Short mmCIF file of C-alpha atoms in Angstrom, two decimals:
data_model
loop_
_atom_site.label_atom_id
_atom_site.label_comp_id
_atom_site.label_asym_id
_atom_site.label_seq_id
_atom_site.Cartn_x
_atom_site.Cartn_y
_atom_site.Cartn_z
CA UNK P 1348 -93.22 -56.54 -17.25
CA UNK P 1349 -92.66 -60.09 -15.62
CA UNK P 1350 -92.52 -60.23 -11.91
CA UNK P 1351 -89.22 -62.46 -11.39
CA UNK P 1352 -89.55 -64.88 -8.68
CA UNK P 1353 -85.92 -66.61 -8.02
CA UNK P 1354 -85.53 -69.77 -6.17
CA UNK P 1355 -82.16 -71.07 -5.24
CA UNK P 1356 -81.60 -74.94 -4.72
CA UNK P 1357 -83.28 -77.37 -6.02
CA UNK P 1358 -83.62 -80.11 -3.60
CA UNK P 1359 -86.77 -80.75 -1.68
CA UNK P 1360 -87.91 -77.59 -0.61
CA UNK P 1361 -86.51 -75.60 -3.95
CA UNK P 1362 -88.28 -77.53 -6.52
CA UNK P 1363 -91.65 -78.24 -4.00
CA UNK P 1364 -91.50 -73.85 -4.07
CA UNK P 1365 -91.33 -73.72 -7.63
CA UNK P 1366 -94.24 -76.31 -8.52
CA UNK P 1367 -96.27 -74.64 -5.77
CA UNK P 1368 -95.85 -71.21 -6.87
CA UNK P 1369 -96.41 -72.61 -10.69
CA UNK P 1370 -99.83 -74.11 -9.46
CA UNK P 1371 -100.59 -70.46 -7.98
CA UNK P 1372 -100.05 -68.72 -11.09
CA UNK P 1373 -101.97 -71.36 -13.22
CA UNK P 1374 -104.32 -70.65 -10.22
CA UNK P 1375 -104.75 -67.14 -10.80
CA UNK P 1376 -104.74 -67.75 -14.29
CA UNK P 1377 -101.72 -65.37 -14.41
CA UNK P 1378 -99.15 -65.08 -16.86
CA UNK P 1379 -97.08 -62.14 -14.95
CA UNK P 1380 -95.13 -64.19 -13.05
CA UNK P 1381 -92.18 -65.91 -14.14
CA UNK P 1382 -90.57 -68.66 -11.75
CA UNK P 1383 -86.97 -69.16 -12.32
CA UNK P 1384 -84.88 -72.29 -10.34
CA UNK P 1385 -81.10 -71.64 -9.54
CA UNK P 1386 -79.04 -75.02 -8.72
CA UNK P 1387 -75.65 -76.40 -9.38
CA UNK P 1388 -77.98 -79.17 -11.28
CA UNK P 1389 -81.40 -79.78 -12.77
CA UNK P 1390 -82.20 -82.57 -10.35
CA UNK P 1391 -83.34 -83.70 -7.18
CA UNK P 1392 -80.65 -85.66 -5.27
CA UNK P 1393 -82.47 -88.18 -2.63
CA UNK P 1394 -80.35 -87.00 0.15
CA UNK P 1395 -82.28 -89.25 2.58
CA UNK P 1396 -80.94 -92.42 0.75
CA UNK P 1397 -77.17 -91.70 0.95
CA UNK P 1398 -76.60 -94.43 3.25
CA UNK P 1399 -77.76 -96.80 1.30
CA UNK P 1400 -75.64 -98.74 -1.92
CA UNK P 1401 -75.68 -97.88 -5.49
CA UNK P 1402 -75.90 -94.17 -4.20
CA UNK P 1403 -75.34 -92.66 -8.33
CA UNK P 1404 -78.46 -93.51 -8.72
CA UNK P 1405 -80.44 -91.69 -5.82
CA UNK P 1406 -81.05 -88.52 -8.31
CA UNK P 1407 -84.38 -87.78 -9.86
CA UNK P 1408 -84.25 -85.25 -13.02
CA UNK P 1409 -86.51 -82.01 -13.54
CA UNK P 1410 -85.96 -80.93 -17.17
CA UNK P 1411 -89.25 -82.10 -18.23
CA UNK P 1412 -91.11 -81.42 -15.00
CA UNK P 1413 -89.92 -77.89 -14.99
CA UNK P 1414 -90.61 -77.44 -18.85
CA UNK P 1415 -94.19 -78.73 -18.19
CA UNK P 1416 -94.52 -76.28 -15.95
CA UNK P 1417 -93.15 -73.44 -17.24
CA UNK P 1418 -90.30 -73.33 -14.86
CA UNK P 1419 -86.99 -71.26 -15.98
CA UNK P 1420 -84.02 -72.97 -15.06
CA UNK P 1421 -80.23 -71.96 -14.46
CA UNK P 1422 -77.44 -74.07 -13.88
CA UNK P 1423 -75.09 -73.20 -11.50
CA UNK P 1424 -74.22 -71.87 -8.04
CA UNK P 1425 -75.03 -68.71 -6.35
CA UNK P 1426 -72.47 -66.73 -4.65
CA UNK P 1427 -73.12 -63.44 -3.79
CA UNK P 1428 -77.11 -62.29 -2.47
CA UNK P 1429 -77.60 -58.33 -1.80
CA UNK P 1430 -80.65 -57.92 -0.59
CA UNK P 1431 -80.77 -53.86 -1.26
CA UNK P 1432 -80.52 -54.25 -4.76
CA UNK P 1433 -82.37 -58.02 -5.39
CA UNK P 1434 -79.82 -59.61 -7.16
CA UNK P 1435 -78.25 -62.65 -6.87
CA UNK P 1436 -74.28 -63.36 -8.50
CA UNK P 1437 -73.38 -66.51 -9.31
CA UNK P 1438 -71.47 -68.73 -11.20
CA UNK P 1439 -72.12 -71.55 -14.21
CA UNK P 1440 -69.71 -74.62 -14.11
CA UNK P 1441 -67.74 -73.01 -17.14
CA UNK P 1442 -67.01 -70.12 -13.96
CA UNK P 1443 -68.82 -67.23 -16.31
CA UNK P 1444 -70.36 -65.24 -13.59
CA UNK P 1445 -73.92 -63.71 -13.70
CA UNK P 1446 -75.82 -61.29 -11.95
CA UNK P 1447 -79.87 -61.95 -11.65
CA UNK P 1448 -82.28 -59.89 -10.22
CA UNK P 1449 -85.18 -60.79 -8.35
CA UNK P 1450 -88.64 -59.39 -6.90
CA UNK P 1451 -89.13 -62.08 -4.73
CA UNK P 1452 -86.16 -64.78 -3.33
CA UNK P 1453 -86.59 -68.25 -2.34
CA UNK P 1454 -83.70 -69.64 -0.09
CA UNK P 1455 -83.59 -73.51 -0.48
CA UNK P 1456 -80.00 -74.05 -0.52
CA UNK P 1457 -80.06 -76.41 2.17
CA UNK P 1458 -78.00 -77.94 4.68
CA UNK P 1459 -74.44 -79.15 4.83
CA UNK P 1460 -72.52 -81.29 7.52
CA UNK P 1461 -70.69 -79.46 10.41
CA UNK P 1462 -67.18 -79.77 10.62
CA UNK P 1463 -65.66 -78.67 14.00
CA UNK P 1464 -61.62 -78.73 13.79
CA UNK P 1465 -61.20 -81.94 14.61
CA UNK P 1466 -57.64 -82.97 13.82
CA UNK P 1467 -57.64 -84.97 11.10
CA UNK P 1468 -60.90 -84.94 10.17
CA UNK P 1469 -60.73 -82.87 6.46
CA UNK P 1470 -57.67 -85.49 6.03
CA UNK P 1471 -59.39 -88.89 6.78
CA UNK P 1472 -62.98 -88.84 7.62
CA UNK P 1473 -65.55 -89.92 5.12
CA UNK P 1474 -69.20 -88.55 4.96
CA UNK P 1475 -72.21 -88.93 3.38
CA UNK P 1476 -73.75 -85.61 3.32
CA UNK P 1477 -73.50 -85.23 -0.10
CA UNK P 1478 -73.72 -87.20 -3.40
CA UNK P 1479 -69.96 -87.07 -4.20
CA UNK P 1480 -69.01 -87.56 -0.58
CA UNK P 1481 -71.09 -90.71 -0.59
CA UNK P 1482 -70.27 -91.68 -4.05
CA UNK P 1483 -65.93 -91.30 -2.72
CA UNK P 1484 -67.00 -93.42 0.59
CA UNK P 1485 -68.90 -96.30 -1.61
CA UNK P 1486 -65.38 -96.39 -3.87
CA UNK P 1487 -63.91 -96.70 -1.05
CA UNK P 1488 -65.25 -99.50 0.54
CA UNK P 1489 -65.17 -101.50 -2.79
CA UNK P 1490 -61.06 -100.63 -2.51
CA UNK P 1491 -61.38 -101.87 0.87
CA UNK P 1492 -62.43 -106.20 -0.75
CA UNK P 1493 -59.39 -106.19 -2.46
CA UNK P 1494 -57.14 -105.62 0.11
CA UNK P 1495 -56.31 -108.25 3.14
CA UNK P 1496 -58.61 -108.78 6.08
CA UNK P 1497 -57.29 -106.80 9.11
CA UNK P 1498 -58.97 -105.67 12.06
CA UNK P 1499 -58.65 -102.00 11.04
CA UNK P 1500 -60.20 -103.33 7.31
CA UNK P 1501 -63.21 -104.75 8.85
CA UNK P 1502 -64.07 -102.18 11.23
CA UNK P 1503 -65.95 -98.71 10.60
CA UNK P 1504 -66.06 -96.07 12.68
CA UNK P 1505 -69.24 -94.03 12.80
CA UNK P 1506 -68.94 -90.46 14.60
CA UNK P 1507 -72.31 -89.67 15.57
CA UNK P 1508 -75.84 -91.14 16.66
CA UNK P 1509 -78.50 -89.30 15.09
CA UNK P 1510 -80.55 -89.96 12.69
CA UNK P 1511 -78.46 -90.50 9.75
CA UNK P 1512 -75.40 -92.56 11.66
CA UNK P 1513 -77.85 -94.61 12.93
CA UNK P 1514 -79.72 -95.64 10.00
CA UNK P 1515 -75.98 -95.60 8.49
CA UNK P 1516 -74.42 -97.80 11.19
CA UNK P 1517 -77.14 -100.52 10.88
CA UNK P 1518 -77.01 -100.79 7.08
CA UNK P 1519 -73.06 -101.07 7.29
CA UNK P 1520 -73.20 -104.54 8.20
CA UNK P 1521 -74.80 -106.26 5.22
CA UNK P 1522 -72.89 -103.95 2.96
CA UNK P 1523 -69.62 -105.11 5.02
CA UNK P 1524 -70.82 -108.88 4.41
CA UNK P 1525 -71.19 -108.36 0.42
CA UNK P 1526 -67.79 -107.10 0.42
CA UNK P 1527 -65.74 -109.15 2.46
CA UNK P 1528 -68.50 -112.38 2.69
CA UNK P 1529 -70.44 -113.79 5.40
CA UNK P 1530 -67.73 -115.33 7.29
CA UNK P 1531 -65.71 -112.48 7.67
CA UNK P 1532 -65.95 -111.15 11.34
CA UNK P 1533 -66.46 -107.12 11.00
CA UNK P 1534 -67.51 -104.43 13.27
CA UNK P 1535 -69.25 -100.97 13.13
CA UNK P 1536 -68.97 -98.92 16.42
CA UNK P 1537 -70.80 -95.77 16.78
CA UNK P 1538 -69.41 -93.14 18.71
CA UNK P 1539 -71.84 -90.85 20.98
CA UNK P 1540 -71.44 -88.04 23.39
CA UNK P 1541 -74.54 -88.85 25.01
CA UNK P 1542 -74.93 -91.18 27.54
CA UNK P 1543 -77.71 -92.94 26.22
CA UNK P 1544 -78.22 -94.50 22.11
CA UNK P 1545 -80.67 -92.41 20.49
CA UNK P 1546 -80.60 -89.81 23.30
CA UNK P 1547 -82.50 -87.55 21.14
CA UNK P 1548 -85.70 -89.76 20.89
CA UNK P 1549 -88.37 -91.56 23.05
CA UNK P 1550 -87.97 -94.16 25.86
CA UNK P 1551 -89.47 -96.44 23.24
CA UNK P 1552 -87.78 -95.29 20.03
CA UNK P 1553 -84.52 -95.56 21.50
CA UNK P 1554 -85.35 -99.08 22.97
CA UNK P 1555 -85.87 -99.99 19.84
CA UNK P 1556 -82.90 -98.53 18.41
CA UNK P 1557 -80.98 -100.45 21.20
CA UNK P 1558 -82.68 -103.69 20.09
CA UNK P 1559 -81.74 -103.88 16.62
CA UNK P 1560 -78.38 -102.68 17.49
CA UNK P 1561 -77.42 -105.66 19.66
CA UNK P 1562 -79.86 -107.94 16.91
CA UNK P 1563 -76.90 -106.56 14.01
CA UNK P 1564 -73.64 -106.50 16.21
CA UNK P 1565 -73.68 -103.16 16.00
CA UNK P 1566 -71.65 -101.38 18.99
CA UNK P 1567 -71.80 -98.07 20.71
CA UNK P 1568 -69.28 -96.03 22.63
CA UNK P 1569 -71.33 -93.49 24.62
CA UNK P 1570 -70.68 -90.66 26.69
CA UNK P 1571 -67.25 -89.90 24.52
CA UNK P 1572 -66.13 -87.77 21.51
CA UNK P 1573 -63.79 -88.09 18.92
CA UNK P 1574 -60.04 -86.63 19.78
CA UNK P 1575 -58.30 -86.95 16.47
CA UNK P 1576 -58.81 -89.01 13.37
CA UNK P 1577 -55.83 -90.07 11.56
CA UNK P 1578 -55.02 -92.91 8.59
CA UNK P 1579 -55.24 -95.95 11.25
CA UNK P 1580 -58.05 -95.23 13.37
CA UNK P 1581 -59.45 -93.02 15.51
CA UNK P 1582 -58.62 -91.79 19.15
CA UNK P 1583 -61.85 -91.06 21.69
CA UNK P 1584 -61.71 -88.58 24.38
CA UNK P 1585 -62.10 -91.46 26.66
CA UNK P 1586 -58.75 -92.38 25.71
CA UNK P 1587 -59.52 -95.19 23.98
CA UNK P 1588 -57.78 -96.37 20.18
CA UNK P 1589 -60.12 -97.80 17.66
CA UNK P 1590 -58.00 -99.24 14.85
CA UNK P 1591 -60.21 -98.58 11.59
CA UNK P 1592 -59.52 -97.97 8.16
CA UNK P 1593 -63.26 -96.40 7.56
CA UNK P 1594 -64.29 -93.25 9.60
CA UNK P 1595 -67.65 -91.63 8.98
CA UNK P 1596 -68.40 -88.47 9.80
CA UNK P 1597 -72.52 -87.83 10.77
CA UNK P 1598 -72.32 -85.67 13.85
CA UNK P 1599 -74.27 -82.30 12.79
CA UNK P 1600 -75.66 -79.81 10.10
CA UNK P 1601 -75.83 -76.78 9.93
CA UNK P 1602 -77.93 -74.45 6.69
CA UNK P 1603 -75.95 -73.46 3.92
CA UNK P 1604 -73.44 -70.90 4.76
CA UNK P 1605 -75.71 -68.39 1.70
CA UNK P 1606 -77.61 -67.64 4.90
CA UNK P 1607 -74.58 -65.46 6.73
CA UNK P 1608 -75.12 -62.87 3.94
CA UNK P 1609 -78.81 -62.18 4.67
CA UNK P 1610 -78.91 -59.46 7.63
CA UNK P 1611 -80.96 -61.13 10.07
CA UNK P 1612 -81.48 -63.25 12.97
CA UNK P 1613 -80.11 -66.67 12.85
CA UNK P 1614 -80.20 -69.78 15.51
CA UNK P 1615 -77.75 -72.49 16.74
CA UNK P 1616 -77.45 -74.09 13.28
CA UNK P 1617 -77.12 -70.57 11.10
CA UNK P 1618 -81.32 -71.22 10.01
CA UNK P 1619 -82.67 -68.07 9.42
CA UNK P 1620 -85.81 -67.03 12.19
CA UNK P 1621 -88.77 -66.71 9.65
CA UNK P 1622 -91.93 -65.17 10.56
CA UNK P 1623 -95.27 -67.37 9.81
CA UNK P 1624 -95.44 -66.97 5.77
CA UNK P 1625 -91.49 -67.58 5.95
CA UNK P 1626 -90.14 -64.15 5.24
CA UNK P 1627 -87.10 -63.28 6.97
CA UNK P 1628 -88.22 -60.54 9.36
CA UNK P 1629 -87.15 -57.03 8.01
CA UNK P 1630 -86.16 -58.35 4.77
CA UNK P 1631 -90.11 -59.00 3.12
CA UNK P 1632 -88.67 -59.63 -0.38
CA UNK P 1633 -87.05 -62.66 0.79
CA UNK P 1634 -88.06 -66.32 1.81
CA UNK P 1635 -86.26 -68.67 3.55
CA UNK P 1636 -87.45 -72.59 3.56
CA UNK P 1637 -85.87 -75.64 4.11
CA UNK P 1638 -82.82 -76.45 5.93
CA UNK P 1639 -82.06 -72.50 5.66
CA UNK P 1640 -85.38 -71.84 8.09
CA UNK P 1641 -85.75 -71.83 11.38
CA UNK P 1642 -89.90 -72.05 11.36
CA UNK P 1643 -92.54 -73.23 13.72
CA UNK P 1644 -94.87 -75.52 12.76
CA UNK P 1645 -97.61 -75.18 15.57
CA UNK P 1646 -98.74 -73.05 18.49
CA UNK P 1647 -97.28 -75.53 20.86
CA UNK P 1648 -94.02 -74.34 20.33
CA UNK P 1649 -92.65 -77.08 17.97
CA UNK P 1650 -90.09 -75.85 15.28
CA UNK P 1651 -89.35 -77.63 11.62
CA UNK P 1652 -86.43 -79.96 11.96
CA UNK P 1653 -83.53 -80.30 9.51
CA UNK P 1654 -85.54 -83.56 7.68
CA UNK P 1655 -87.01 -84.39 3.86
CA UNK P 1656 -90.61 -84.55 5.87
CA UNK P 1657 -90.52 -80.67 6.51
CA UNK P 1658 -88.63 -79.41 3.70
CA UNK P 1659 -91.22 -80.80 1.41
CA UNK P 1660 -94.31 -78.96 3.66
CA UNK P 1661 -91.83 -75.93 4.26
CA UNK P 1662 -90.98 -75.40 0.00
CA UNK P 1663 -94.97 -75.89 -0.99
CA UNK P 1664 -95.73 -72.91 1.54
CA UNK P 1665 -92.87 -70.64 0.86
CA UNK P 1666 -93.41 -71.04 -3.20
CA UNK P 1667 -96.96 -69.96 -3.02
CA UNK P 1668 -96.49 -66.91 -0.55
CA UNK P 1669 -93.70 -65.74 -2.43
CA UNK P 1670 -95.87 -66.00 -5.59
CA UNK P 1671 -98.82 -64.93 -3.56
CA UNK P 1672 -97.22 -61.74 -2.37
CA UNK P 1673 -96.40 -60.32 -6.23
CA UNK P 1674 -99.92 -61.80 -7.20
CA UNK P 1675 -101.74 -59.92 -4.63
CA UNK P 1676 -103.57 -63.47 -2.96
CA UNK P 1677 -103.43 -63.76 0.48
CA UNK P 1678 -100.59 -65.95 1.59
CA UNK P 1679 -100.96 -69.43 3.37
CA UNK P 1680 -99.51 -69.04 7.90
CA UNK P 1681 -96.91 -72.36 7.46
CA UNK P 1682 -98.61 -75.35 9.48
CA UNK P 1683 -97.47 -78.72 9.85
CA UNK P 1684 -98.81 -80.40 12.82
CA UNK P 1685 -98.34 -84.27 11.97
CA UNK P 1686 -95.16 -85.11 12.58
CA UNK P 1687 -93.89 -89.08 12.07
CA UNK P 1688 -90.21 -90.87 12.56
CA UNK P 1689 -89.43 -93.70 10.14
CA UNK P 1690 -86.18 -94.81 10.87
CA UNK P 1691 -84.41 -97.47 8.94
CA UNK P 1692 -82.72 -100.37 10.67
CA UNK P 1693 -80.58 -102.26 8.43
CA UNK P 1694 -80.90 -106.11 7.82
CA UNK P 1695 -83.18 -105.65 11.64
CA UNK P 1696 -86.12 -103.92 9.64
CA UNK P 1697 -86.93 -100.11 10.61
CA UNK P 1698 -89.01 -98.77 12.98
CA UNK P 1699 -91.81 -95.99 12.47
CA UNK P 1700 -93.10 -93.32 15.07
CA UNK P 1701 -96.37 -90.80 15.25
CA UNK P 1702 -96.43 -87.68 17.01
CA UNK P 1703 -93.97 -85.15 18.19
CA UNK P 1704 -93.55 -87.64 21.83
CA UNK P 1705 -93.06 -90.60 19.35
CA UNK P 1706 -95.14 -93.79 19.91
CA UNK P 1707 -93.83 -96.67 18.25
CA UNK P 1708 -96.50 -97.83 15.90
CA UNK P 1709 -95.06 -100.08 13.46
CA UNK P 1710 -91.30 -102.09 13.82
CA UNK P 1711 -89.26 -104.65 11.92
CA UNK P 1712 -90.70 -105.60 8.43
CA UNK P 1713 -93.99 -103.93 9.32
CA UNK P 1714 -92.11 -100.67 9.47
CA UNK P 1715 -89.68 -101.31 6.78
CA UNK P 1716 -92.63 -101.40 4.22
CA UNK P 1717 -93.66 -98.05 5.38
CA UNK P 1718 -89.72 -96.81 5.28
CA UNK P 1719 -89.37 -98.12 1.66
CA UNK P 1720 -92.51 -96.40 0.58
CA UNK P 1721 -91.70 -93.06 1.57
CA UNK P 1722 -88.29 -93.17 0.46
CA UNK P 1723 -88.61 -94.39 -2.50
CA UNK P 1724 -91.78 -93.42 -3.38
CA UNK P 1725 -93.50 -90.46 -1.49
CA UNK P 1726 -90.30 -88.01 -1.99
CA UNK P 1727 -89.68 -88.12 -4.75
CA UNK P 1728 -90.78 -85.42 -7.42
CA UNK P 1729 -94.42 -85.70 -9.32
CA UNK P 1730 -94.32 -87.08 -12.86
CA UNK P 1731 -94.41 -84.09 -15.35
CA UNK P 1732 -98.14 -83.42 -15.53
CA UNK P 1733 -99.71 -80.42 -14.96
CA UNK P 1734 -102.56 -81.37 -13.11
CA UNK P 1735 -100.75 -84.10 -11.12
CA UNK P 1736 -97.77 -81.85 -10.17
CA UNK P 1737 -100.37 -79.05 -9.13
CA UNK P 1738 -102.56 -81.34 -7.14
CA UNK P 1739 -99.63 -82.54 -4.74
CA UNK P 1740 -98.15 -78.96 -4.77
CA UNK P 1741 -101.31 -77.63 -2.90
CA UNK P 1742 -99.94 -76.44 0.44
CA UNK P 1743 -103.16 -77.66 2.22
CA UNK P 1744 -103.35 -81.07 0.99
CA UNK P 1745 -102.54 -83.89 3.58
CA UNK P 1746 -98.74 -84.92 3.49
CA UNK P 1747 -98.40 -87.15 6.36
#
């Protein structure tokens, strides 16, 4: 009989686990495995591009990659993991439940955005964590041309200045322009608890982020929170009113909440503490990658952020040590010592970083060329060929 290795999600990590456990098997020359892929849709959905316009079509299919590869797929949502028994419950989008067992789990379910009870955020905060989310803000600002130019109109609020409400906030003025035109005077504030834009990142990143802020007219509001969201505006901690008909939520993640029901340790952003091949401690049958792990990636102490870059690294290593561990092959310790930043920067250009203490390497147009290539390029899934898949599934194999 088949030993059943299940992998739920199929974003970056989920379908780089199933290729790489595919390419194991092939490896191995193996035919006792089967590889199954659980998801709400047989696709990849560019996550990292959901700031940008035209966001329906940011989704890359895997019917035929999977099918080249021998990959089972099911459509739907998992609900319910027990870990005694290995089985997994979920649900298909008719709601017909199913129960699946496993002899090896892969959790790549992913990430979602945090949403502290802010009042009136569930009521009037947009986001674009997710497809739909980003597809219901992009509706909305096309709403937003047909109706008079106010102040509140022509301003959007972003809450949050990481990563993705930066490279948000400085995009949102040429999609502002091609909505209302050039001559329209708009605004995009970002609003910051930290005292600093781009506290997160190096003296040099973050004087670069300050640069192409002021370049686009883009504004921050630092050391402050959000106090309440409501149809008008927002209200800051500092006391101060912003009048805005567009308020974006970016200010967190956290892992998929399918990570509470595995009995083990957890950190500040519910990841699951993995040990070196990415089993959850305690529980060996299971895997956690992604956004759902909490991994290091050296012996200097640096741990896998919540980004496309490690996911991919993370789901090639966790595939074939699931795979490896029911094909008796030793399994690969996760490694991923390179570490870049390429951060986009609106109509200014982008900027891209090497190195964990981020040097600036490349900026403006320079860097934008880079930033295009990997995002819409680099990410996205192999064409469906065996030996093409297989080749950029091998864990070892240079990423970045």
């Amino acid at each position: 009989m088949k030993k059943h290795l299940l992998i739920l999600g199929s974003g970056f990590s989920g379908m780089w686990a199933a290729i790489s456990a595919a390419r194991l098997a092939a490896l191995q020359n193996s035919d006792e495995l089967g590889i199954t892929v659980l998801s709400p849709a047989p696709e990849l959905r560019v996550r990292p591009r959901f700031y940008e316009e035209n966001v329906s079509g940011l989704v890359a299919p895997l019917t035929d990659l999977f099918a080249e590869l021998n990959i089972g797929y099911l459509e739907g949502g998992a609900e319910h993991i027990d870990t005694k028994t290995k089985t997994v419950s979920w649900r298909d989008k008719h709601g017909k439940t199913t129960v699946t067992d496993y002899d090896r789990l892969v959790l790549a379910t992913g990430s979602q955005a945090k949403r502290p009870p802010v009042a009136g955020l569930a009521e009037f905060a947009f986001d674009i964590d997710q497809l739909e989310s980003a597809q219901v803000l992009e509706k909305h600002l096309d709403a937003l041309s047909m109706q008079p130019s106010t102040p509140a109109r022509n301003t959007v609020v972003v809450c949050g200045g990481g990563f993705t409400g930066i490279e948000l906030a400085t995009e949102l003025p040429a999609r502002l322009r091609a909505r209302f035109g050039k001559n329209t005077e708009t605004k995009v504030i970002v609003v910051e608890r930290g005292a600093v834009a781009g506290g997160r990142y190096s003296d040099a990143l973050r004087e670069v982020i300050t640069d192409a802020s002021e370049a686009l007219g883009v504004e921050w509001r630092l050391n402050t929170e959000i106090e309440a969201i409501d149809a008008d505006g927002v209200t800051l901690k500092s006391g101060e009113r912003i009048s805005s008909s567009t308020v974006i939520w970016t200010a967190g993640v956290q892992a998929h909440p399918l990570t509470q029901q595995i009995d083990a340790e957890r950190d500040g952003q519910a990841r699951l503490r993995v040990n070196e091949t990415l089993q959850v401690p305690g529980i060996p049958e299971v895997y956690a990658t992604g956004d759902t792990a909490h991994a290091r990636t050296d012996d200097v102490g640096n741990t896998a952020l919540m980004t496309c870059q490690h996911a991919i690294q993370l789901g090639k290593f966790a595939g074939h040590n699931a795979a490896a561990s029911l094909l008796n092959v030793e399994p690969y310790p996760y490694r991923q010592v390179n570490y870049v930043t390429c951060l986009d920067l609106g109509g200014w250009g982008a900027v891209y970083t090497e190195g964990w203490d981020q040097q600036v390497k490349s900026v403006r147009q320079e860097a934008k060329k880079i930033k295009i290539a990997i995002t819409n390029e680099l990410i996205y899934p192999p064409v469906a060929d065996r030996e093409i898949a297989f080749a950029a599934a091998d864990p070892l194999a240079k990423f970045v």
